[in-house]
JSON list of C-alpha atoms in Angstrom, two decimals:
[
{"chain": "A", "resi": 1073, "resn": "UNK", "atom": "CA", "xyz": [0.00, 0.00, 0.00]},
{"chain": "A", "resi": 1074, "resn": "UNK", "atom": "CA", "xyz": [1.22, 3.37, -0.53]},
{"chain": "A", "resi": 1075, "resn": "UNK", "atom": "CA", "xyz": [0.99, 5.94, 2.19]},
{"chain": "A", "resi": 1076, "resn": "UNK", "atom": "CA", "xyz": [-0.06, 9.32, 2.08]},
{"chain": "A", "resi": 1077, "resn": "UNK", "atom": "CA", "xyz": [2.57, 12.20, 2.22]},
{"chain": "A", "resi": 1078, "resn": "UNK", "atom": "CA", "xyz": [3.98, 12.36, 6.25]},
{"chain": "A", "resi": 1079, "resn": "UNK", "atom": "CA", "xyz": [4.75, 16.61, 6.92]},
{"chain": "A", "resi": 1080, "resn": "UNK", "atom": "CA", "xyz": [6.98, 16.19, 10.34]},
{"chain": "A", "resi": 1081, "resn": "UNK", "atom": "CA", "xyz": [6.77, 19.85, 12.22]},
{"chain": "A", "resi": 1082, "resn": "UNK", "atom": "CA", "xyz": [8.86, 20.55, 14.39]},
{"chain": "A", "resi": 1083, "resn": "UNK", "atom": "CA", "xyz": [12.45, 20.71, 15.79]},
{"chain": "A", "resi": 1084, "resn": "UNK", "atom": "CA", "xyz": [15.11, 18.26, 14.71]},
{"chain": "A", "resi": 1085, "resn": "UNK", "atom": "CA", "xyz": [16.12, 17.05, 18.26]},
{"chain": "A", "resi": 1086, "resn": "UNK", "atom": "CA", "xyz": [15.33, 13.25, 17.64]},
{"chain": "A", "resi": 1087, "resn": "UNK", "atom": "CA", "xyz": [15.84, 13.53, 14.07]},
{"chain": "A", "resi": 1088, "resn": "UNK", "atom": "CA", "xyz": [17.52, 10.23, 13.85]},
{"chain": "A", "resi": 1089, "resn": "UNK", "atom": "CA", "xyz": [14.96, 8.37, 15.93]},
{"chain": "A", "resi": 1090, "resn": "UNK", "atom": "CA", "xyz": [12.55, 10.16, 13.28]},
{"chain": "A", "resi": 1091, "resn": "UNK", "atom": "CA", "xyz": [14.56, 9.49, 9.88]},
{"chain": "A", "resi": 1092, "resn": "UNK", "atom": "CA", "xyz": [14.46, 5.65, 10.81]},
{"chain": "A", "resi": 1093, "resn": "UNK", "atom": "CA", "xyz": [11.18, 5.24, 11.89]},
{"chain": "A", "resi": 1094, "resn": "UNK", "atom": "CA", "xyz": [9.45, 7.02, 8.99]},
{"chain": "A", "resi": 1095, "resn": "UNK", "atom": "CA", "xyz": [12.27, 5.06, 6.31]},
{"chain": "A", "resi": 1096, "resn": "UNK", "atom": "CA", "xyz": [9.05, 3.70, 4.27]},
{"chain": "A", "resi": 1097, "resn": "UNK", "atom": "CA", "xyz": [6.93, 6.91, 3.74]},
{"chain": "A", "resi": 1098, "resn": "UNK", "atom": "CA", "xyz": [7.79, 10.27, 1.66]},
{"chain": "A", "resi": 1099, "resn": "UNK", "atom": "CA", "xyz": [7.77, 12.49, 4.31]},
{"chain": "A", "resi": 1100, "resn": "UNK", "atom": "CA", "xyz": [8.47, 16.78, 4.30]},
{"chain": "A", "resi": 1101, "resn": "UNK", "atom": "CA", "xyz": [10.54, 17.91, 7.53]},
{"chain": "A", "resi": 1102, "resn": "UNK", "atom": "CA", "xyz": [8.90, 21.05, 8.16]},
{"chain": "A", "resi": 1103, "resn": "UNK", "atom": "CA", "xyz": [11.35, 23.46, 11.11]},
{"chain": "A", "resi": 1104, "resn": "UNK", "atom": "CA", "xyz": [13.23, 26.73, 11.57]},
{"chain": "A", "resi": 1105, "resn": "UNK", "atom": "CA", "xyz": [15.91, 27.74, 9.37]},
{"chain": "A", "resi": 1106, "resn": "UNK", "atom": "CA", "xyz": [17.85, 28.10, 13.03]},
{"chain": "A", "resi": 1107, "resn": "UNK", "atom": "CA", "xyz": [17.87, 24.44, 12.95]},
{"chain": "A", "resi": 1108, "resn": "UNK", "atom": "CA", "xyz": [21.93, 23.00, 13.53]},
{"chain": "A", "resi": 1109, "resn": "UNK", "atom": "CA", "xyz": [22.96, 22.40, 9.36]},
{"chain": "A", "resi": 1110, "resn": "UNK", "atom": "CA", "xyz": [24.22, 18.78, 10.64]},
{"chain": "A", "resi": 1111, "resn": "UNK", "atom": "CA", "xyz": [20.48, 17.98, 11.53]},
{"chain": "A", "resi": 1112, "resn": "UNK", "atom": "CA", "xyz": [19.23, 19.43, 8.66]},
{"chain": "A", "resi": 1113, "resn": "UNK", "atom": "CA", "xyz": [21.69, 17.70, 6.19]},
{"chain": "A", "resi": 1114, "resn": "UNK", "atom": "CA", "xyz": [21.41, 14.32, 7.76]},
{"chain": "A", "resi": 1115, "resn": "UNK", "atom": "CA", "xyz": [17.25, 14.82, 7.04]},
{"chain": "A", "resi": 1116, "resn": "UNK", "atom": "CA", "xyz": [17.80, 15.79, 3.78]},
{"chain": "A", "resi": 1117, "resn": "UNK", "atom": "CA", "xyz": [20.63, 13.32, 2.63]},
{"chain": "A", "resi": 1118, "resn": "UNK", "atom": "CA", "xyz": [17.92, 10.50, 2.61]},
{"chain": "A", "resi": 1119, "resn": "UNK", "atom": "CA", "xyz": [15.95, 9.87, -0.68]},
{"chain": "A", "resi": 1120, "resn": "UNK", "atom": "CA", "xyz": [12.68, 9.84, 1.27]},
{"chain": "A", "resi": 1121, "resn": "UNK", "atom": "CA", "xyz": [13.09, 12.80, 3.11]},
{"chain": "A", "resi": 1122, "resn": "UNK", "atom": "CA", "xyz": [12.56, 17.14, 1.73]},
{"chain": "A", "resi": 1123, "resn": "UNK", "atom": "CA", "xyz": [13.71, 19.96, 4.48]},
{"chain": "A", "resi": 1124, "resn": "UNK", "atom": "CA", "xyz": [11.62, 22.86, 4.59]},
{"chain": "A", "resi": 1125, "resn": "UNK", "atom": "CA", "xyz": [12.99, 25.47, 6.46]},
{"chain": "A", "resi": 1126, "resn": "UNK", "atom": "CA", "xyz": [11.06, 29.50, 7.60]},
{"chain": "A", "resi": 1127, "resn": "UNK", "atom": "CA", "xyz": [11.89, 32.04, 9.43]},
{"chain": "A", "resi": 1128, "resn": "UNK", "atom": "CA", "xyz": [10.92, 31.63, 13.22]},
{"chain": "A", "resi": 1129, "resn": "UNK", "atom": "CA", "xyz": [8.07, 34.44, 13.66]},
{"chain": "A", "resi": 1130, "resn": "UNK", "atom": "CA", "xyz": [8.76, 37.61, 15.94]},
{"chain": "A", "resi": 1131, "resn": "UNK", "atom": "CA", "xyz": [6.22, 37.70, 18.43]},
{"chain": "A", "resi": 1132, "resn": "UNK", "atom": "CA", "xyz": [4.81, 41.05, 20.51]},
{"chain": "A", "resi": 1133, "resn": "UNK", "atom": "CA", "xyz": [3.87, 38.20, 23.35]},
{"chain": "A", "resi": 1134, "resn": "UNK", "atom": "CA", "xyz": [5.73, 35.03, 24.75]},
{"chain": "A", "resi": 1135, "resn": "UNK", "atom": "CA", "xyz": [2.30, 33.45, 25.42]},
{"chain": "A", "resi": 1136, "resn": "UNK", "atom": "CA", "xyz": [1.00, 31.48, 21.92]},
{"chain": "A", "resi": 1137, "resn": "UNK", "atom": "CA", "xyz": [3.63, 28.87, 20.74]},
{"chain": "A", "resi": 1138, "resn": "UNK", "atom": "CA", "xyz": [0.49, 27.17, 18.70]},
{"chain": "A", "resi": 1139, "resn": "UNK", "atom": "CA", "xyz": [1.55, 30.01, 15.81]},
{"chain": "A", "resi": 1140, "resn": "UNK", "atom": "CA", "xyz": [4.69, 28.30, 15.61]},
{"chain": "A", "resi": 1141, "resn": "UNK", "atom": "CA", "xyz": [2.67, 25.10, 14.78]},
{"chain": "A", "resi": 1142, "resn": "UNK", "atom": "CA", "xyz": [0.83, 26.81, 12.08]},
{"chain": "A", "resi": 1143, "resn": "UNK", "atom": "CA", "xyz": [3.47, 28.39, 10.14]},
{"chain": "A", "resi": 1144, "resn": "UNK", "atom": "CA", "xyz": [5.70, 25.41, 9.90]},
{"chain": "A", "resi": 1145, "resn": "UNK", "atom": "CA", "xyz": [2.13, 22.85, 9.25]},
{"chain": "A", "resi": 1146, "resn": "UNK", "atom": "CA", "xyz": [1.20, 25.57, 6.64]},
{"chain": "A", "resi": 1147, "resn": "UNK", "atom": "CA", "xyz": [4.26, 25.74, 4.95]},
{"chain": "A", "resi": 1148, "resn": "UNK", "atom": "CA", "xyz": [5.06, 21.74, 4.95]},
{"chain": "A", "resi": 1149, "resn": "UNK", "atom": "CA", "xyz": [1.37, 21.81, 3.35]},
{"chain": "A", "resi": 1150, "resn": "UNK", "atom": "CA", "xyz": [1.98, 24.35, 1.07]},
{"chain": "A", "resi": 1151, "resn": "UNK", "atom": "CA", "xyz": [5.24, 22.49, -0.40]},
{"chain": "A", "resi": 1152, "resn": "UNK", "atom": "CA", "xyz": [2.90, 18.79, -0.71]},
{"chain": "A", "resi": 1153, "resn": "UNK", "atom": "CA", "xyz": [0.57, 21.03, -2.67]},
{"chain": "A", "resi": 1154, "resn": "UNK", "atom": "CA", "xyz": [3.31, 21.96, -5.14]},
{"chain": "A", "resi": 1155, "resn": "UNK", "atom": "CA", "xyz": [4.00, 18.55, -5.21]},
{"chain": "A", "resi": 1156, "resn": "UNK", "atom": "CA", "xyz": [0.17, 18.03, -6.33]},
{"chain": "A", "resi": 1157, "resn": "UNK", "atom": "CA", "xyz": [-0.49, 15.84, -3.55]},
{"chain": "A", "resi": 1158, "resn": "UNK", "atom": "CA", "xyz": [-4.41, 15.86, -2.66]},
{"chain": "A", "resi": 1159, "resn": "UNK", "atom": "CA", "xyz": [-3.85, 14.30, 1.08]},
{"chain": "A", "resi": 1160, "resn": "UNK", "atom": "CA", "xyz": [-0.89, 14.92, 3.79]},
{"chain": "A", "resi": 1161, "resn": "UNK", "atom": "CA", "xyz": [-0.36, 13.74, 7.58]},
{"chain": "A", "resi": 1162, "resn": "UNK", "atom": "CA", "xyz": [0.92, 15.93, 9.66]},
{"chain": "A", "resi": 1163, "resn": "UNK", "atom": "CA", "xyz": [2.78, 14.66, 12.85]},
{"chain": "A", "resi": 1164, "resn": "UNK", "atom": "CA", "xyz": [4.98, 16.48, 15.19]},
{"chain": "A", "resi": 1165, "resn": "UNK", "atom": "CA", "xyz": [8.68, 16.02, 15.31]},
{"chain": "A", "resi": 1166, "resn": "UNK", "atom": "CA", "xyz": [8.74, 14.72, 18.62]},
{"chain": "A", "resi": 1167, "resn": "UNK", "atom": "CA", "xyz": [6.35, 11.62, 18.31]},
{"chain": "A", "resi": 1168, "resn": "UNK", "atom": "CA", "xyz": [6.57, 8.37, 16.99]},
{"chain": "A", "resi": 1169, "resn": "UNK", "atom": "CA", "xyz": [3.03, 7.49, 14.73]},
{"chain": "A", "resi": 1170, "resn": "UNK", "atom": "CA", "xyz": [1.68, 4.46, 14.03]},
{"chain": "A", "resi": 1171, "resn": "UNK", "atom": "CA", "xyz": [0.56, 5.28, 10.19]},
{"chain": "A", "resi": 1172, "resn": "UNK", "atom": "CA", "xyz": [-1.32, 2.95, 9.22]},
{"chain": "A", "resi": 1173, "resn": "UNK", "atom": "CA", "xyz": [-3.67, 2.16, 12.65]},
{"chain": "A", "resi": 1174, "resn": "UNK", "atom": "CA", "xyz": [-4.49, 5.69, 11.65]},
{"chain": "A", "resi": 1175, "resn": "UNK", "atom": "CA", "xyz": [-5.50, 5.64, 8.05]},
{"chain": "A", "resi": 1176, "resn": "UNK", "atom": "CA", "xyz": [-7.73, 2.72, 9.00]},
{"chain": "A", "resi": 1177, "resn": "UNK", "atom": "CA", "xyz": [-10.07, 5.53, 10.52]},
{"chain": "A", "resi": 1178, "resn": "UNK", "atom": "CA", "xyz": [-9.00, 8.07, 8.21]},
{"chain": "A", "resi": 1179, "resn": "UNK", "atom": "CA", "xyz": [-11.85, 9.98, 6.19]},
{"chain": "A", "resi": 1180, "resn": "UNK", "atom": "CA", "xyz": [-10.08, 11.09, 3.35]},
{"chain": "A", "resi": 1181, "resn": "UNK", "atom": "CA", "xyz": [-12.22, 14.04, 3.00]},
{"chain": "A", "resi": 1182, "resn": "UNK", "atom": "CA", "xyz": [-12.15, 15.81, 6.71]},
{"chain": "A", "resi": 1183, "resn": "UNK", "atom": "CA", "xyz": [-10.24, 17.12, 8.96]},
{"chain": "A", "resi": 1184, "resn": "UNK", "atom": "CA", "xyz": [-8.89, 14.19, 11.12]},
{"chain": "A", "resi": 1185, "resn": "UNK", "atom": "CA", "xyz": [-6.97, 14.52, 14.34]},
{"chain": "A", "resi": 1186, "resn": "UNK", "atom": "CA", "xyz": [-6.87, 12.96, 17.79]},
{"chain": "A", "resi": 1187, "resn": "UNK", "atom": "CA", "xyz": [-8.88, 14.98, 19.40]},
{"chain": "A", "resi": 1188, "resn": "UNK", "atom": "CA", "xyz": [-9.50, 17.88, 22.01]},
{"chain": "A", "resi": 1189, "resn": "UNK", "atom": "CA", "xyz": [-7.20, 17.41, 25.26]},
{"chain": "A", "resi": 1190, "resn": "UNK", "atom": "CA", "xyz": [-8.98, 18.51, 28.63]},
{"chain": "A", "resi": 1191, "resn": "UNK", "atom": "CA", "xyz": [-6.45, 20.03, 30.70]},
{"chain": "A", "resi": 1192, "resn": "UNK", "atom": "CA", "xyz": [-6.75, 23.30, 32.73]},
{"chain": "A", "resi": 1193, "resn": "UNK", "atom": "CA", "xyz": [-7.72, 25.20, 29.56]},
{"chain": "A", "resi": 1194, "resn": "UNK", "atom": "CA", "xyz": [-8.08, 22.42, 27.43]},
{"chain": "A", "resi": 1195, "resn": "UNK", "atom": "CA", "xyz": [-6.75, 22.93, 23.45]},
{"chain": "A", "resi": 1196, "resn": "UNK", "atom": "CA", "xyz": [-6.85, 20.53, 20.52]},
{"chain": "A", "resi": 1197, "resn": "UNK", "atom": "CA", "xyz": [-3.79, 17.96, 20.75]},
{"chain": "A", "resi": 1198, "resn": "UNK", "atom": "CA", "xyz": [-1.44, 18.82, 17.74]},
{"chain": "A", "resi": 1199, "resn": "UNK", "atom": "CA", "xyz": [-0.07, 14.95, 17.92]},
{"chain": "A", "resi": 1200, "resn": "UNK", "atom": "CA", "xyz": [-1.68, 13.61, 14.76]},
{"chain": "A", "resi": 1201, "resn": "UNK", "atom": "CA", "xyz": [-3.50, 15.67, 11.59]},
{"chain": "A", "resi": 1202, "resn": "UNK", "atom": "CA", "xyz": [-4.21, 14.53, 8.16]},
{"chain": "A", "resi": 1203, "resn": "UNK", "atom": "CA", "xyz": [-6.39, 16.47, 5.89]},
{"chain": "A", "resi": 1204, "resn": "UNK", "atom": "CA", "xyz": [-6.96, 17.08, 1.78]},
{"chain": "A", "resi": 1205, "resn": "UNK", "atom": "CA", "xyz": [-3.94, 19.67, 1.46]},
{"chain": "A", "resi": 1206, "resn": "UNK", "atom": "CA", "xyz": [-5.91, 22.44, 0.50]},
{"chain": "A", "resi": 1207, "resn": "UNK", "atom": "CA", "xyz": [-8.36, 22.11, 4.20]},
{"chain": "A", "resi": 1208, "resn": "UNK", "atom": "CA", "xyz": [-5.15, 21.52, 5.95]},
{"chain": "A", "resi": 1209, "resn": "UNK", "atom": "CA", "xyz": [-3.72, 25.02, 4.39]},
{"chain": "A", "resi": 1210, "resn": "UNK", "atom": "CA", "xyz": [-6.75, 27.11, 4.53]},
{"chain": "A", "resi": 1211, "resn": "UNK", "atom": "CA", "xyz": [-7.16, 25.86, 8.33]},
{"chain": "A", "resi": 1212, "resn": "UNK", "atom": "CA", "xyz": [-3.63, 26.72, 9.60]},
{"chain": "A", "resi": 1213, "resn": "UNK", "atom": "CA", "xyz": [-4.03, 30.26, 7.28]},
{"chain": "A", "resi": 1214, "resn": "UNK", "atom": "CA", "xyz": [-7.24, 30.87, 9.31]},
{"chain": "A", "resi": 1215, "resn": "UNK", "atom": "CA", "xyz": [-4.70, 29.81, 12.57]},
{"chain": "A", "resi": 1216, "resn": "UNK", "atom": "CA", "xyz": [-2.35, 32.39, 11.47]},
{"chain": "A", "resi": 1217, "resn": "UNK", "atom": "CA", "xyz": [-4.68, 34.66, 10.66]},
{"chain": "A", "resi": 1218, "resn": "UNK", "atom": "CA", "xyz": [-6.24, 34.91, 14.24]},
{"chain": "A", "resi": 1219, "resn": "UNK", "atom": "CA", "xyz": [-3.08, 35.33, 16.09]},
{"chain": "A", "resi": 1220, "resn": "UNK", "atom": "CA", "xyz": [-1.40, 37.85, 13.22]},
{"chain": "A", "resi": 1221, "resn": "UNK", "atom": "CA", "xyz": [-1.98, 40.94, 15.84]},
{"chain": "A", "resi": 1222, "resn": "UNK", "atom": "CA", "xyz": [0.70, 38.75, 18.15]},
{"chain": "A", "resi": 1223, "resn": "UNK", "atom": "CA", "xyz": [3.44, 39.32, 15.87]}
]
């Protein structure tokens, strides 16, 4: 079976825990140019794997990290849409995800993700997405878009 397109936000701290687990699946590394180069080449040296780097955003407030979240989902997106991919997963870069338990629940046309985490404020758990790339980039643009007086 081939899997959908696997966008991995985040930071490249377990990048080689990451690179192995994910061998089998094309997969877009989506961070902060202020990444360490030897993380960022090892990603990229392997066939499977694109590095897509932005700029970390400025913010006014120390107090909503989800915008970093957005940006890098939205531009990991962006880049499977110029690949003409219809469908992406989005995981974080700190988690190891069981593909295909997940797909087996999959709608192919939603918005699909684990689920709202009750907390002290509560927030929707940014372990697990997958969504038609166009949803997934007008959702995180909408994100963005709330938060832009922040920064």
């Amino acid at each position: 079976m081939k899997y959908p397109p696997i966008v991995i936000q985040g930071l490249t701290d377990y990048y080689k825990e990451i690179v192995d687990f994910y061998k089998d699946y094309e997969c877009i590394w989506s961070t902060w140019n202020t990444e360490p180069e030897e993380n960022l080449n090892y990603i990229n040296s392997r066939d499977n794997f694109t590095v897509v780097t932005s700029d970390v955003p400025k913010l006014k407030y120390d107090f909503h990290h989800g915008l970093y979240t957005w940006v890098t989902t939205l531009n990991g997106f962006t880049h499977l849409k110029n690949l003409n991919h219809d469908f992406g997963i989005r995981v974080r870069s700190d988690m190891l995800v069981d593909i295909p338990s997940h797909l087996k629940v999959t709608k192919y046309d939603h918005f699909n993700c684990w689920g709202w985490f009750r907390h002290n404020v509560g927030y929707l758990c940014d372990f697990y997405f997958s969504s038609p790339v166009d949803l997934m980039c007008s959702l995180m643009e909408k994100c963005i878009e709330v938060y832009k007086p922040t920064f």
